[in-house]
PDB file of C-alpha atoms in Angstrom:
ATOM      1  CA  GLY A   1     -79.894 -59.828  31.106  1.00 60.00           C
ATOM      2  CA  HIS A   2     -82.916 -58.230  31.037  1.00 65.00           C
ATOM      3  CA  GLY A   3     -87.289 -58.348  31.494  1.00 64.00           C
ATOM      4  CA  ILE A   4     -88.934 -60.161  29.097  1.00 71.00           C
ATOM      5  CA  GLY A   5     -92.308 -58.382  28.528  1.00 70.00           C
ATOM      6  CA  SER A   6     -94.309 -56.494  25.847  1.00 72.00           C
ATOM      7  CA  LEU A   7     -91.421 -54.306  25.054  1.00 71.00           C
ATOM      8  CA  PHE A   8     -87.854 -55.172  24.152  1.00 67.00           C
ATOM      9  CA  HIS A   9     -85.305 -55.452  26.906  1.00 69.00           C
ATOM     10  CA  THR A  10     -87.727 -54.776  29.734  1.00 70.00           C
ATOM     11  CA  ALA A  11     -86.835 -53.933  33.536  1.00 71.00           C
ATOM     12  CA  PRO A  12     -85.838 -55.071  35.557  1.00 73.00           C
ATOM     13  CA  ASN A  13     -81.950 -55.032  34.405  1.00 74.00           C
ATOM     14  CA  ILE A  14     -80.104 -57.850  35.436  1.00 75.00           C
ATOM     15  CA  PRO A  15     -76.369 -56.852  34.942  1.00 76.00           C
ATOM     16  CA  HIS A  16     -74.048 -60.315  35.754  1.00 70.00           C
ATOM     17  CA  TYR A  17     -70.388 -58.770  37.321  1.00 72.00           C
ATOM     18  CA  VAL A  18     -69.568 -58.256  40.833  1.00 73.00           C
ATOM     19  CA  LYS A  19     -70.516 -55.122  42.711  1.00 81.00           C
ATOM     20  CA  ASN A  20     -73.702 -54.054  41.073  1.00 80.00           C
ATOM     21  CA  LYS A  21     -76.179 -51.573  42.183  1.00 82.00           C
ATOM     22  CA  ALA A  22     -79.310 -53.925  40.884  1.00 78.00           C
ATOM     23  CA  LYS A  23     -82.401 -54.111  43.898  1.00 79.00           C
ATOM     24  CA  GLY A  24     -85.492 -56.488  43.968  1.00 77.00           C
ATOM     25  CA  VAL A  25     -85.986 -59.918  44.364  1.00 81.00           C
ATOM     26  CA  MET A  26     -86.902 -62.602  41.946  1.00 83.00           C
ATOM     27  CA  LYS A  27     -90.395 -64.200  42.127  1.00 88.00           C
ATOM     28  CA  GLU A  28     -92.029 -66.900  40.749  1.00 93.00           C
ATOM     29  CA  GLY A  29     -93.421 -66.144  37.349  1.00 90.00           C
ATOM     30  CA  HIS A  30     -90.897 -63.567  37.147  1.00 85.00           C
ATOM     31  CA  VAL A  31     -89.130 -64.795  33.171  1.00 85.00           C
ATOM     32  CA  PHE A  32     -85.796 -63.020  32.644  1.00 85.00           C
ATOM     33  CA  THR A  33     -82.812 -63.431  30.113  1.00 84.00           C
ATOM     34  CA  VAL A  34     -79.037 -64.552  31.058  1.00 83.00           C
ATOM     35  CA  GLU A  35     -76.634 -63.402  28.745  1.00 82.00           C
ATOM     36  CA  PRO A  36     -73.046 -64.351  29.094  1.00 81.00           C
ATOM     37  CA  MET A  37     -69.832 -63.034  27.175  1.00 81.00           C
ATOM     38  CA  ILE A  38     -66.981 -64.807  26.535  1.00 86.00           C
ATOM     39  CA  ASN A  39     -64.032 -62.112  25.558  1.00 89.00           C
ATOM     40  CA  LEU A  40     -60.091 -63.138  24.545  1.00 91.00           C
ATOM     41  CA  GLY A  41     -59.256 -59.301  25.466  1.00 90.00           C
ATOM     42  CA  ALA A  42     -60.638 -56.467  27.194  1.00 90.00           C
ATOM     43  CA  TYR A  43     -64.222 -56.862  28.921  1.00 84.00           C
ATOM     44  CA  SER A  44     -64.616 -53.218  28.149  1.00 89.00           C
ATOM     45  CA  ASP A  45     -66.909 -52.222  25.307  1.00 89.00           C
ATOM     46  CA  ILE A  46     -67.632 -49.409  22.107  1.00 91.00           C
ATOM     47  CA  THR A  47     -71.058 -49.282  20.956  1.00 91.00           C
ATOM     48  CA  TRP A  48     -70.855 -48.057  17.063  1.00 93.00           C
ATOM     49  CA  GLY A  49     -72.954 -45.542  14.943  1.00 94.00           C
ATOM     50  CA  ASP A  50     -76.069 -48.116  15.007  1.00 95.00           C
ATOM     51  CA  ASN A  51     -76.408 -47.750  18.469  1.00 89.00           C
ATOM     52  CA  TRP A  52     -76.756 -51.772  18.849  1.00 85.00           C
ATOM     53  CA  THR A  53     -73.428 -53.416  17.858  1.00 87.00           C
ATOM     54  CA  ALA A  54     -71.330 -53.476  20.499  1.00 85.00           C
ATOM     55  CA  VAL A  55     -67.553 -54.378  20.448  1.00 89.00           C
ATOM     56  CA  THR A  56     -64.467 -54.855  22.874  1.00 91.00           C
ATOM     57  CA  SER A  57     -62.099 -51.762  23.155  1.00 94.00           C
ATOM     58  CA  ASP A  58     -59.376 -53.602  21.924  1.00 95.00           C
ATOM     59  CA  GLY A  59     -61.220 -55.686  19.098  1.00 91.00           C
ATOM     60  CA  LYS A  60     -60.411 -58.812  19.813  1.00 94.00           C
ATOM     61  CA  ARG A  61     -62.961 -61.694  19.616  1.00 92.00           C
ATOM     62  CA  SER A  62     -66.049 -62.682  21.478  1.00 89.00           C
ATOM     63  CA  ALA A  63     -68.929 -65.063  21.566  1.00 88.00           C
ATOM     64  CA  GLN A  64     -72.780 -64.095  23.472  1.00 84.00           C
ATOM     65  CA  PHE A  65     -75.524 -66.488  24.021  1.00 84.00           C
ATOM     66  CA  GLU A  66     -78.828 -65.411  26.174  1.00 86.00           C
ATOM     67  CA  HIS A  67     -80.920 -67.958  27.387  1.00 88.00           C
ATOM     68  CA  THR A  68     -84.259 -67.392  29.140  1.00 89.00           C
ATOM     69  CA  VAL A  69     -85.586 -68.396  32.501  1.00 90.00           C
ATOM     70  CA  LEU A  70     -88.654 -68.551  34.057  1.00 91.00           C
ATOM     71  CA  VAL A  71     -88.570 -68.438  37.948  1.00 91.00           C
ATOM     72  CA  THR A  72     -90.549 -71.128  39.195  1.00 95.00           C
ATOM     73  CA  LYS A  73     -92.055 -72.204  42.792  1.00 95.00           C
ATOM     74  CA  ASP A  74     -89.300 -74.500  43.097  1.00 93.00           C
ATOM     75  CA  GLY A  75     -86.446 -72.952  41.314  1.00 91.00           C
ATOM     76  CA  CYS A  76     -85.956 -72.151  37.478  1.00 90.00           C
ATOM     77  CA  GLU A  77     -86.678 -73.507  34.263  1.00 91.00           C
ATOM     78  CA  ILE A  78     -84.489 -72.722  31.100  1.00 90.00           C
ATOM     79  CA  LEU A  79     -87.363 -72.140  28.620  1.00 91.00           C
ATOM     80  CA  THR A  80     -85.016 -71.768  25.727  1.00 89.00           C
ATOM     81  CA  ALA A  81     -82.804 -74.937  26.577  1.00 87.00           C
ATOM     82  CA  ARG A  82     -82.394 -77.296  23.883  1.00 87.00           C
ATOM     83  CA  GLU A  83     -83.361 -81.342  24.199  1.00 88.00           C
ATOM     84  CA  ASN A  84     -80.418 -83.327  25.539  1.00 86.00           C
ATOM     85  CA  GLU A  85     -78.494 -80.285  26.028  1.00 81.00           C
ATOM     86  CA  PRO A  86     -76.077 -80.476  28.809  1.00 79.00           C
ATOM     87  CA  VAL A  87     -77.097 -78.610  31.981  1.00 75.00           C
ATOM     88  CA  MET A  88     -73.845 -76.333  32.743  1.00 72.00           C
ATOM     89  CA  THR A  89     -72.539 -76.196  36.407  1.00 77.00           C
ATOM     90  CA  TRP A  90     -70.442 -74.693  38.763  1.00 78.00           C
ATOM     91  CA  ASP A  91     -67.335 -76.461  39.633  1.00 81.00           C
ATOM     92  CA  PRO A  92     -65.155 -74.291  41.970  1.00 82.00           C
ATOM     93  CA  ALA A  93     -62.181 -76.670  41.316  1.00 83.00           C
ATOM     94  CA  LEU A  94     -61.839 -76.175  37.847  1.00 79.00           C
ATOM     95  CA  LEU A  95     -61.312 -72.305  38.362  1.00 77.00           C
ATOM     96  CA  GLN A  96     -57.757 -71.365  37.252  1.00 70.00           C
ATOM     97  CA  ARG A  97     -55.921 -69.514  39.719  1.00 60.00           C
TER      98      ARG A  97
END
């Protein structure tokens, strides 16, 4: 993900993968995005010549969505959540091993 500000894709850069080197602490009032991707194949990517479009290196289907999150004194608020949208929760019991 990334920060939200007067410039597009502002700091902080928020990588969502293991062993990233991001530093810093999110504080009340900070706004950022979460942009999960689901890929049928490889996670590695190739950027097209337009310097914007990214595809998986094996060309298989992918899906991506984005939510904007506000850090509050009590946690966070999903600013882009739709009314009556179910909240996704993490359930380790559902992991495939």
